[in-house]
Short mmCIF file of C-alpha atoms in Angstrom, two decimals:
data_model
loop_
_atom_site.label_atom_id
_atom_site.label_comp_id
_atom_site.label_asym_id
_atom_site.label_seq_id
_atom_site.Cartn_x
_atom_site.Cartn_y
_atom_site.Cartn_z
CA MET A 1137 -55.80 16.13 66.77
CA ASN A 1138 -54.38 19.62 67.21
CA SER A 1139 -56.61 21.84 69.40
CA GLU A 1140 -56.55 24.76 66.93
CA LEU A 1141 -57.59 22.44 64.13
CA LEU A 1142 -60.42 21.05 66.25
CA LYS A 1143 -61.54 24.61 67.02
CA THR A 1144 -61.58 25.47 63.30
CA ILE A 1145 -63.57 22.32 62.49
CA SER A 1146 -66.11 23.13 65.20
CA LEU A 1147 -66.75 26.51 63.54
CA LEU A 1148 -67.62 24.97 60.16
CA SER A 1149 -71.27 25.02 59.17
CA THR A 1150 -73.08 23.41 56.25
CA ASP A 1151 -75.67 26.21 56.54
CA LYS A 1152 -73.26 28.47 54.68
CA ILE A 1153 -73.14 26.19 51.62
CA SER A 1154 -75.54 27.33 48.91
CA GLU A 1155 -78.12 24.93 47.50
CA GLU A 1156 -76.48 25.33 44.09
CA ARG A 1157 -73.13 24.21 45.49
CA LYS A 1158 -74.75 21.30 47.34
CA ASN A 1159 -76.24 20.15 44.02
CA VAL A 1160 -72.82 20.32 42.37
CA LEU A 1161 -71.33 18.24 45.20
CA GLN A 1162 -74.11 15.63 45.13
CA PRO A 1163 -72.31 13.17 42.79
CA MET A 1164 -69.27 13.17 45.09
CA ILE A 1165 -71.48 12.70 48.14
CA ALA A 1166 -73.20 9.75 46.43
CA TYR A 1167 -69.82 8.24 45.52
CA VAL A 1168 -68.51 8.50 49.09
CA GLN A 1169 -71.75 7.12 50.55
CA GLU A 1170 -71.74 4.20 48.11
CA LYS A 1171 -68.15 3.33 49.03
CA LEU A 1172 -68.91 3.64 52.75
CA THR A 1173 -71.94 1.36 52.47
CA ALA A 1174 -69.92 -1.24 50.54
CA GLN A 1175 -66.99 -0.82 52.97
CA GLU A 1176 -64.68 -0.07 50.06
CA THR A 1177 -61.72 2.26 49.75
CA ILE A 1178 -62.61 5.88 49.02
CA ARG A 1179 -60.27 7.66 46.62
CA LEU A 1180 -60.71 11.38 46.01
CA ASN A 1181 -58.61 13.28 43.49
CA PHE A 1182 -58.71 17.07 43.58
CA ILE A 1183 -57.70 18.72 40.30
CA CYS A 1184 -56.70 22.36 40.12
CA THR A 1185 -56.83 24.24 36.82
CA HIS A 1186 -53.82 26.33 37.85
CA ASN A 1187 -51.11 25.75 40.40
CA SER A 1188 -52.86 27.93 42.97
CA ARG A 1189 -52.91 25.35 45.77
CA ARG A 1190 -56.70 24.90 45.80
CA SER A 1191 -56.42 21.22 44.97
CA HIS A 1192 -53.79 20.81 47.67
CA LEU A 1193 -56.04 22.44 50.25
CA GLY A 1194 -58.99 20.30 49.11
CA GLN A 1195 -56.86 17.19 49.50
CA ILE A 1196 -55.67 18.14 52.96
CA TRP A 1197 -59.12 19.16 54.25
CA ALA A 1198 -60.84 16.06 52.84
CA GLN A 1199 -58.26 13.78 54.47
CA THR A 1200 -58.48 15.74 57.73
CA MET A 1201 -62.28 15.58 57.84
CA ALA A 1202 -62.27 11.85 57.07
CA TYR A 1203 -59.92 11.34 60.03
CA HIS A 1204 -62.00 13.64 62.23
CA PHE A 1205 -65.21 11.73 61.52
CA GLY A 1206 -63.53 8.32 61.81
CA ILE A 1207 -63.96 7.39 58.15
CA HIS A 1208 -61.22 4.90 57.34
CA HIS A 1209 -59.70 3.86 54.04
CA VAL A 1210 -59.89 7.34 52.53
CA TYR A 1211 -57.06 8.34 50.22
CA CYS A 1212 -56.96 11.88 48.87
CA TYR A 1213 -54.78 13.17 46.06
CA SER A 1214 -54.24 16.44 44.23
CA VAL A 1215 -52.87 17.26 40.83
CA VAL A 1216 -52.55 20.36 38.67
CA LYS A 1217 -54.56 20.01 35.45
CA LYS A 1218 -51.47 20.89 33.43
CA TYR A 1219 -49.90 17.56 34.49
CA LEU A 1220 -53.08 15.45 34.56
CA ASN A 1221 -52.52 13.74 31.18
CA GLN A 1222 -48.93 12.90 32.08
CA LEU A 1223 -50.08 11.45 35.40
CA LEU A 1224 -52.86 9.41 33.78
CA ASN A 1225 -50.42 8.07 31.17
CA LEU A 1226 -48.00 7.09 33.90
CA LEU A 1227 -50.72 5.42 35.96
CA CYS A 1228 -52.08 3.52 32.94
CA PHE A 1229 -48.60 2.38 31.96
CA SER A 1230 -47.81 1.33 35.53
CA THR A 1231 -51.15 -0.47 35.88
CA GLN A 1232 -50.71 -2.32 32.58
CA GLU A 1233 -47.19 -3.29 33.53
CA PHE A 1234 -48.35 -4.43 36.96
CA ILE A 1235 -51.18 -6.63 35.72
CA SER A 1236 -49.27 -8.12 32.78
CA PRO A 1237 -48.37 -11.81 33.16
#
């Protein structure tokens, strides 16, 4: 991994995360832990309400941290809320088509 990226990761601290934010993140933590315990694929989708790149950054950092900590079978995605319904319709159509006899 890139040395500058490793340096940035080493400076991160969970002490700076408020208790309120930790509570908000708890369902995601439980989901990831459940998947890890069951040795199942972890899929995380980051949704941004505007196209301000926050979901993209969330996707990139989550995938980077999974790699850094050696957590395999993690797939991260991002989508802008504006296109979420179109994406879900496409995925549902593709899934139905795929599983049809």
